[in-house]
C-alpha cells in the first residue's frame, strides 16, 4: 500500500468519522431523546416524507436496473476521453465500477439526501447535488480521471454542505469535527481525486444558508 492509497483512506476516514454522527444529529433534531445513529437516520424518512430525496433515490434505483439490464448504458453515459461536455452530467447517472459501487452509492444517497432535504429544503438539496456533482465530473473530464461515472461525488457535495452548515451553526465538539470534511476535500483535490471537488463545492454552497441565518439572527 503506497502513500497515495494511505492518504485516500485517511481522507475517507476524515469524512466518515464526523460525517456519521453529524448526519445522525441533524436527522434526530427535534427528538426529545437522542436515538442511536441507525434509528435517527431512519427517522429522516419520517412524515412528511422528503419528496426530493425519495425521487432521487427512486431515479437511481431505476437507472441501476437499466444499466444492469443494458450494460451498454454505462459506456453511453459515462465520462470518456475527449467525450462531449454533456457527459459531465450523464456520468452522474451511471455507476461504472459495478455492483459494489451501485449498492454503496444508493445506500449513501438514501442516508444523506433526506437529512439534507430536511435541513436545506428540496430545491437547494437538488442544486447542491447537481452543482457539486457536475463540477467534479467536469474536472475529471479535464484530466483527473477521463473515464468513469458515479454519483458519489454529488453525494459528497451534500455531506460537504451539511458539514459547513454545522461548522457555522452547530455546537459542541461536533462543530469542530465537521471542519475535517473540508480539510479532507482539500487534500483529495491535491491528490487529484474528484471527490475532493464535490466536497469543497458542497461546503461552499452550504455556507450560503448558514451565513444568511447567522446574519439574520445577529441583525
PDB file of C-alpha atoms in Angstrom:
ATOM      1  CA  UNK A   1       0.000   0.000   0.000  1.00  0.00           C
ATOM      2  CA  UNK A   2       1.633   3.248  -1.150  1.00  0.00           C
ATOM      3  CA  UNK A   3       1.373   6.703   0.389  1.00  0.00           C
ATOM      4  CA  UNK A   4      -1.243   7.830  -2.133  1.00  0.00           C
ATOM      5  CA  UNK A   5      -3.558   4.987  -1.134  1.00  0.00           C
ATOM      6  CA  UNK A   6      -2.956   5.624   2.559  1.00  0.00           C
ATOM      7  CA  UNK A   7      -3.826   9.295   2.043  1.00  0.00           C
ATOM      8  CA  UNK A   8      -7.063   8.377   0.270  1.00  0.00           C
ATOM      9  CA  UNK A   9      -8.109   6.077   3.100  1.00  0.00           C
ATOM     10  CA  UNK A  10      -7.182   8.758   5.616  1.00  0.00           C
ATOM     11  CA  UNK A  11      -9.372  11.292   3.824  1.00  0.00           C
ATOM     12  CA  UNK A  12     -12.237   8.809   3.713  1.00  0.00           C
ATOM     13  CA  UNK A  13     -11.921   8.314   7.470  1.00  0.00           C
ATOM     14  CA  UNK A  14     -11.787  12.103   7.991  1.00  0.00           C
ATOM     15  CA  UNK A  15     -15.129  12.411   6.203  1.00  0.00           C
ATOM     16  CA  UNK A  16     -16.888   9.340   7.633  1.00  0.00           C
ATOM     17  CA  UNK A  17     -15.805   9.788  11.279  1.00  0.00           C
ATOM     18  CA  UNK A  18     -17.517  13.170  11.785  1.00  0.00           C
ATOM     19  CA  UNK A  19     -19.997  12.616   8.957  1.00  0.00           C
ATOM     20  CA  UNK A  20     -21.997   9.790  10.523  1.00  0.00           C
ATOM     21  CA  UNK A  21     -22.579  11.473  13.907  1.00  0.00           C
ATOM     22  CA  UNK A  22     -23.271  14.740  12.092  1.00  0.00           C
ATOM     23  CA  UNK A  23     -25.966  13.099   9.946  1.00  0.00           C
ATOM     24  CA  UNK A  24     -27.444  11.331  12.982  1.00  0.00           C
ATOM     25  CA  UNK A  25     -27.516  14.580  14.975  1.00  0.00           C
ATOM     26  CA  UNK A  26     -29.238  16.510  12.200  1.00  0.00           C
ATOM     27  CA  UNK A  27     -31.665  13.666  11.496  1.00  0.00           C
ATOM     28  CA  UNK A  28     -32.614  13.490  15.158  1.00  0.00           C
ATOM     29  CA  UNK A  29     -33.197  17.208  15.691  1.00  0.00           C
ATOM     30  CA  UNK A  30     -36.478  17.796  17.461  1.00  0.00           C
ATOM     31  CA  UNK A  31     -36.497  14.413  19.184  1.00  0.00           C
ATOM     32  CA  UNK A  32     -36.714  14.528  22.958  1.00  0.00           C
ATOM     33  CA  UNK A  33     -34.199  11.728  23.280  1.00  0.00           C
ATOM     34  CA  UNK A  34     -31.146  11.259  21.094  1.00  0.00           C
ATOM     35  CA  UNK A  35     -31.703   7.957  19.307  1.00  0.00           C
ATOM     36  CA  UNK A  36     -28.852   5.663  18.227  1.00  0.00           C
ATOM     37  CA  UNK A  37     -27.444   6.728  14.819  1.00  0.00           C
ATOM     38  CA  UNK A  38     -29.152   3.963  12.776  1.00  0.00           C
ATOM     39  CA  UNK A  39     -32.533   4.812  14.288  1.00  0.00           C
ATOM     40  CA  UNK A  40     -32.003   8.555  13.882  1.00  0.00           C
ATOM     41  CA  UNK A  41     -31.070   8.117  10.221  1.00  0.00           C
ATOM     42  CA  UNK A  42     -34.173   6.010   9.579  1.00  0.00           C
ATOM     43  CA  UNK A  43     -36.295   8.750  11.156  1.00  0.00           C
ATOM     44  CA  UNK A  44     -35.073  11.155   8.494  1.00  0.00           C
ATOM     45  CA  UNK A  45     -37.647   9.402   6.288  1.00  0.00           C
ATOM     46  CA  UNK A  46     -40.485  10.161   8.709  1.00  0.00           C
ATOM     47  CA  UNK A  47     -43.527  12.089   7.563  1.00  0.00           C
ATOM     48  CA  UNK A  48     -43.699  14.426   5.830  1.00  0.00           C
ATOM     49  CA  UNK A  49     -41.520  12.272   3.596  1.00  0.00           C
ATOM     50  CA  UNK A  50     -38.731  14.310   1.940  1.00  0.00           C
ATOM     51  CA  UNK A  51     -40.036  14.127  -1.618  1.00  0.00           C
ATOM     52  CA  UNK A  52     -36.953  15.256  -3.485  1.00  0.00           C
ATOM     53  CA  UNK A  53     -34.857  12.673  -1.657  1.00  0.00           C
ATOM     54  CA  UNK A  54     -37.419   9.981  -2.453  1.00  0.00           C
ATOM     55  CA  UNK A  55     -37.404  10.924  -6.148  1.00  0.00           C
ATOM     56  CA  UNK A  56     -33.603  10.958  -6.278  1.00  0.00           C
ATOM     57  CA  UNK A  57     -33.360   7.509  -4.712  1.00  0.00           C
ATOM     58  CA  UNK A  58     -36.090   6.150  -6.992  1.00  0.00           C
ATOM     59  CA  UNK A  59     -34.347   7.530 -10.092  1.00  0.00           C
ATOM     60  CA  UNK A  60     -31.045   5.947  -9.120  1.00  0.00           C
ATOM     61  CA  UNK A  61     -32.761   2.613  -8.447  1.00  0.00           C
ATOM     62  CA  UNK A  62     -34.349   2.685 -11.898  1.00  0.00           C
ATOM     63  CA  UNK A  63     -31.080   3.651 -13.559  1.00  0.00           C
ATOM     64  CA  UNK A  64     -29.292   0.901 -11.644  1.00  0.00           C
ATOM     65  CA  UNK A  65     -31.739  -1.638 -13.037  1.00  0.00           C
ATOM     66  CA  UNK A  66     -31.351  -0.175 -16.529  1.00  0.00           C
ATOM     67  CA  UNK A  67     -27.548  -0.306 -16.521  1.00  0.00           C
ATOM     68  CA  UNK A  68     -27.672  -3.872 -15.210  1.00  0.00           C
ATOM     69  CA  UNK A  69     -30.134  -4.976 -17.877  1.00  0.00           C
ATOM     70  CA  UNK A  70     -28.453  -2.979 -20.649  1.00  0.00           C
ATOM     71  CA  UNK A  71     -24.692  -2.858 -19.918  1.00  0.00           C
ATOM     72  CA  UNK A  72     -24.103  -0.525 -22.859  1.00  0.00           C
ATOM     73  CA  UNK A  73     -25.835   2.225 -20.877  1.00  0.00           C
ATOM     74  CA  UNK A  74     -22.673   2.843 -18.868  1.00  0.00           C
ATOM     75  CA  UNK A  75     -20.499   3.448 -21.930  1.00  0.00           C
ATOM     76  CA  UNK A  76     -23.209   5.624 -23.466  1.00  0.00           C
ATOM     77  CA  UNK A  77     -23.418   7.972 -20.463  1.00  0.00           C
ATOM     78  CA  UNK A  78     -20.127   7.778 -18.541  1.00  0.00           C
ATOM     79  CA  UNK A  79     -17.069  10.013 -18.882  1.00  0.00           C
ATOM     80  CA  UNK A  80     -14.833   9.179 -21.820  1.00  0.00           C
ATOM     81  CA  UNK A  81     -11.529  10.650 -23.007  1.00  0.00           C
ATOM     82  CA  UNK A  82     -12.329  13.598 -25.272  1.00  0.00           C
ATOM     83  CA  UNK A  83     -16.034  12.976 -24.644  1.00  0.00           C
ATOM     84  CA  UNK A  84     -18.808  15.513 -25.191  1.00  0.00           C
ATOM     85  CA  UNK A  85     -19.434  18.117 -22.477  1.00  0.00           C
ATOM     86  CA  UNK A  86     -22.843  16.658 -21.584  1.00  0.00           C
ATOM     87  CA  UNK A  87     -21.137  13.568 -20.181  1.00  0.00           C
ATOM     88  CA  UNK A  88     -20.251  15.677 -17.129  1.00  0.00           C
ATOM     89  CA  UNK A  89     -23.981  15.492 -16.370  1.00  0.00           C
ATOM     90  CA  UNK A  90     -24.877  11.988 -17.543  1.00  0.00           C
ATOM     91  CA  UNK A  91     -21.853  10.464 -15.778  1.00  0.00           C
ATOM     92  CA  UNK A  92     -23.737  11.093 -12.522  1.00  0.00           C
ATOM     93  CA  UNK A  93     -26.469   8.691 -13.661  1.00  0.00           C
ATOM     94  CA  UNK A  94     -24.402   5.505 -14.033  1.00  0.00           C
ATOM     95  CA  UNK A  95     -22.044   3.577 -11.786  1.00  0.00           C
ATOM     96  CA  UNK A  96     -19.062   2.422 -13.829  1.00  0.00           C
ATOM     97  CA  UNK A  97     -17.469   0.155 -11.203  1.00  0.00           C
ATOM     98  CA  UNK A  98     -20.226  -2.417 -10.987  1.00  0.00           C
ATOM     99  CA  UNK A  99     -22.452  -3.777  -8.257  1.00  0.00           C
ATOM    100  CA  UNK A 100     -20.454  -2.650  -5.238  1.00  0.00           C
ATOM    101  CA  UNK A 101     -20.415   0.978  -6.359  1.00  0.00           C
ATOM    102  CA  UNK A 102     -24.070   0.779  -7.323  1.00  0.00           C
ATOM    103  CA  UNK A 103     -25.225  -0.551  -3.943  1.00  0.00           C
ATOM    104  CA  UNK A 104     -22.860   1.589  -1.887  1.00  0.00           C
ATOM    105  CA  UNK A 105     -23.812   4.843  -3.614  1.00  0.00           C
ATOM    106  CA  UNK A 106     -27.507   4.012  -3.457  1.00  0.00           C
ATOM    107  CA  UNK A 107     -27.260   3.370   0.290  1.00  0.00           C
ATOM    108  CA  UNK A 108     -25.254   6.569   0.797  1.00  0.00           C
ATOM    109  CA  UNK A 109     -27.815   8.608  -1.139  1.00  0.00           C
ATOM    110  CA  UNK A 110     -30.668   7.097   0.895  1.00  0.00           C
ATOM    111  CA  UNK A 111     -28.889   8.135   4.105  1.00  0.00           C
ATOM    112  CA  UNK A 112     -27.655  11.604   3.151  1.00  0.00           C
ATOM    113  CA  UNK A 113     -30.376  13.004   0.864  1.00  0.00           C
ATOM    114  CA  UNK A 114     -33.307  13.057   3.366  1.00  0.00           C
ATOM    115  CA  UNK A 115     -31.143  14.709   6.026  1.00  0.00           C
ATOM    116  CA  UNK A 116     -30.000  17.334   3.533  1.00  0.00           C
ATOM    117  CA  UNK A 117     -33.552  17.999   2.372  1.00  0.00           C
ATOM    118  CA  UNK A 118     -34.811  18.483   5.927  1.00  0.00           C
ATOM    119  CA  UNK A 119     -32.006  20.974   6.513  1.00  0.00           C
ATOM    120  CA  UNK A 120     -31.876  22.857   3.196  1.00  0.00           C
ATOM    121  CA  UNK A 121     -35.211  22.159   1.537  1.00  0.00           C
ATOM    122  CA  UNK A 122     -35.917  20.291  -1.689  1.00  0.00           C
ATOM    123  CA  UNK A 123     -34.674  22.698  -4.355  1.00  0.00           C
ATOM    124  CA  UNK A 124     -31.441  23.601  -2.577  1.00  0.00           C
ATOM    125  CA  UNK A 125     -30.675  19.916  -1.957  1.00  0.00           C
ATOM    126  CA  UNK A 126     -31.052  19.160  -5.663  1.00  0.00           C
ATOM    127  CA  UNK A 127     -28.980  22.248  -6.506  1.00  0.00           C
ATOM    128  CA  UNK A 128     -26.102  21.197  -4.241  1.00  0.00           C
ATOM    129  CA  UNK A 129     -26.224  17.632  -5.566  1.00  0.00           C
ATOM    130  CA  UNK A 130     -26.207  18.771  -9.195  1.00  0.00           C
ATOM    131  CA  UNK A 131     -23.644  21.575  -8.997  1.00  0.00           C
ATOM    132  CA  UNK A 132     -21.114  19.681  -6.883  1.00  0.00           C
ATOM    133  CA  UNK A 133     -21.538  16.524  -8.943  1.00  0.00           C
ATOM    134  CA  UNK A 134     -21.218  18.208 -12.334  1.00  0.00           C
ATOM    135  CA  UNK A 135     -18.229  20.246 -11.151  1.00  0.00           C
ATOM    136  CA  UNK A 136     -16.434  17.076 -10.019  1.00  0.00           C
ATOM    137  CA  UNK A 137     -17.257  15.271 -13.256  1.00  0.00           C
ATOM    138  CA  UNK A 138     -16.081  18.248 -15.336  1.00  0.00           C
ATOM    139  CA  UNK A 139     -12.734  18.382 -13.520  1.00  0.00           C
ATOM    140  CA  UNK A 140     -12.381  14.642 -14.042  1.00  0.00           C
ATOM    141  CA  UNK A 141     -13.031  15.006 -17.764  1.00  0.00           C
ATOM    142  CA  UNK A 142     -10.437  17.777 -17.920  1.00  0.00           C
ATOM    143  CA  UNK A 143      -7.738  15.297 -16.975  1.00  0.00           C
ATOM    144  CA  UNK A 144      -8.027  13.930 -13.451  1.00  0.00           C
ATOM    145  CA  UNK A 145      -9.941  10.806 -14.449  1.00  0.00           C
ATOM    146  CA  UNK A 146     -11.282  10.969 -18.013  1.00  0.00           C
ATOM    147  CA  UNK A 147     -13.113   7.660 -17.885  1.00  0.00           C
ATOM    148  CA  UNK A 148     -15.858   6.538 -15.474  1.00  0.00           C
ATOM    149  CA  UNK A 149     -19.063   7.577 -13.787  1.00  0.00           C
ATOM    150  CA  UNK A 150     -20.924   7.630 -10.496  1.00  0.00           C
ATOM    151  CA  UNK A 151     -22.879   9.903  -8.177  1.00  0.00           C
ATOM    152  CA  UNK A 152     -20.630   9.555  -5.121  1.00  0.00           C
ATOM    153  CA  UNK A 153     -19.048  12.935  -5.938  1.00  0.00           C
ATOM    154  CA  UNK A 154     -22.501  14.539  -5.794  1.00  0.00           C
ATOM    155  CA  UNK A 155     -23.307  12.793  -2.502  1.00  0.00           C
ATOM    156  CA  UNK A 156     -20.011  14.165  -1.185  1.00  0.00           C
ATOM    157  CA  UNK A 157     -21.362  17.590  -2.110  1.00  0.00           C
ATOM    158  CA  UNK A 158     -24.346  17.078   0.192  1.00  0.00           C
ATOM    159  CA  UNK A 159     -22.061  15.899   3.008  1.00  0.00           C
ATOM    160  CA  UNK A 160     -19.834  18.939   2.489  1.00  0.00           C
ATOM    161  CA  UNK A 161     -22.819  21.299   2.569  1.00  0.00           C
ATOM    162  CA  UNK A 162     -24.100  19.792   5.821  1.00  0.00           C
ATOM    163  CA  UNK A 163     -20.622  19.904   7.363  1.00  0.00           C
ATOM    164  CA  UNK A 164     -20.030  23.566   6.555  1.00  0.00           C
ATOM    165  CA  UNK A 165     -23.537  24.475   7.721  1.00  0.00           C
ATOM    166  CA  UNK A 166     -22.946  22.722  11.042  1.00  0.00           C
ATOM    167  CA  UNK A 167     -19.488  24.254  11.424  1.00  0.00           C
ATOM    168  CA  UNK A 168     -21.190  27.660  11.374  1.00  0.00           C
ATOM    169  CA  UNK A 169     -24.493  26.925  13.085  1.00  0.00           C
ATOM    170  CA  UNK A 170     -23.811  23.841  15.213  1.00  0.00           C
ATOM    171  CA  UNK A 171     -22.474  23.433  18.725  1.00  0.00           C
ATOM    172  CA  UNK A 172     -20.136  21.320  20.803  1.00  0.00           C
ATOM    173  CA  UNK A 173     -17.190  19.223  19.725  1.00  0.00           C
ATOM    174  CA  UNK A 174     -19.014  18.019  16.613  1.00  0.00           C
ATOM    175  CA  UNK A 175     -18.939  21.567  15.276  1.00  0.00           C
ATOM    176  CA  UNK A 176     -15.148  21.469  15.210  1.00  0.00           C
ATOM    177  CA  UNK A 177     -15.040  17.887  13.981  1.00  0.00           C
ATOM    178  CA  UNK A 178     -17.099  18.972  10.966  1.00  0.00           C
ATOM    179  CA  UNK A 179     -14.122  21.041   9.806  1.00  0.00           C
ATOM    180  CA  UNK A 180     -12.345  17.770   8.976  1.00  0.00           C
ATOM    181  CA  UNK A 181     -14.670  17.415   5.972  1.00  0.00           C
ATOM    182  CA  UNK A 182     -13.458  20.475   4.000  1.00  0.00           C
ATOM    183  CA  UNK A 183      -9.903  19.675   5.105  1.00  0.00           C
ATOM    184  CA  UNK A 184     -10.263  16.198   3.593  1.00  0.00           C
ATOM    185  CA  UNK A 185     -11.724  17.760   0.453  1.00  0.00           C
ATOM    186  CA  UNK A 186      -8.662  19.967   0.073  1.00  0.00           C
ATOM    187  CA  UNK A 187      -6.284  17.025   0.476  1.00  0.00           C
ATOM    188  CA  UNK A 188      -8.266  14.976  -2.033  1.00  0.00           C
ATOM    189  CA  UNK A 189      -8.008  17.812  -4.543  1.00  0.00           C
ATOM    190  CA  UNK A 190      -4.250  17.892  -4.040  1.00  0.00           C
ATOM    191  CA  UNK A 191      -4.298  14.156  -4.802  1.00  0.00           C
ATOM    192  CA  UNK A 192      -6.356  14.848  -7.965  1.00  0.00           C
ATOM    193  CA  UNK A 193      -9.321  12.873  -6.618  1.00  0.00           C
ATOM    194  CA  UNK A 194     -12.653  14.179  -7.900  1.00  0.00           C
ATOM    195  CA  UNK A 195     -14.416  13.514  -4.583  1.00  0.00           C
ATOM    196  CA  UNK A 196     -12.466  16.459  -3.194  1.00  0.00           C
ATOM    197  CA  UNK A 197     -14.086  18.772  -5.726  1.00  0.00           C
ATOM    198  CA  UNK A 198     -17.519  17.510  -4.731  1.00  0.00           C
ATOM    199  CA  UNK A 199     -16.779  18.070  -1.053  1.00  0.00           C
ATOM    200  CA  UNK A 200     -15.391  21.583  -1.471  1.00  0.00           C
ATOM    201  CA  UNK A 201     -18.122  22.781  -3.827  1.00  0.00           C
ATOM    202  CA  UNK A 202     -20.719  21.380  -1.430  1.00  0.00           C
ATOM    203  CA  UNK A 203     -19.012  23.104   1.508  1.00  0.00           C
ATOM    204  CA  UNK A 204     -19.123  26.426  -0.327  1.00  0.00           C
ATOM    205  CA  UNK A 205     -22.812  26.024  -1.168  1.00  0.00           C
ATOM    206  CA  UNK A 206     -23.637  25.006   2.410  1.00  0.00           C
ATOM    207  CA  UNK A 207     -22.076  28.175   3.763  1.00  0.00           C
ATOM    208  CA  UNK A 208     -24.613  30.365   1.975  1.00  0.00           C
ATOM    209  CA  UNK A 209     -27.717  29.432   4.030  1.00  0.00           C
ATOM    210  CA  UNK A 210     -25.629  29.178   7.209  1.00  0.00           C
ATOM    211  CA  UNK A 211     -24.286  32.711   6.834  1.00  0.00           C
ATOM    212  CA  UNK A 212     -27.744  34.058   5.961  1.00  0.00           C
ATOM    213  CA  UNK A 213     -29.309  32.525   9.068  1.00  0.00           C
ATOM    214  CA  UNK A 214     -26.442  33.812  11.227  1.00  0.00           C
ATOM    215  CA  UNK A 215     -26.691  37.314   9.735  1.00  0.00           C
ATOM    216  CA  UNK A 216     -30.443  37.374  10.258  1.00  0.00           C
ATOM    217  CA  UNK A 217     -30.023  36.306  13.890  1.00  0.00           C
ATOM    218  CA  UNK A 218     -27.417  38.979  14.537  1.00  0.00           C
ATOM    219  CA  UNK A 219     -29.429  41.651  12.741  1.00  0.00           C
TER     220      UNK A 219
END
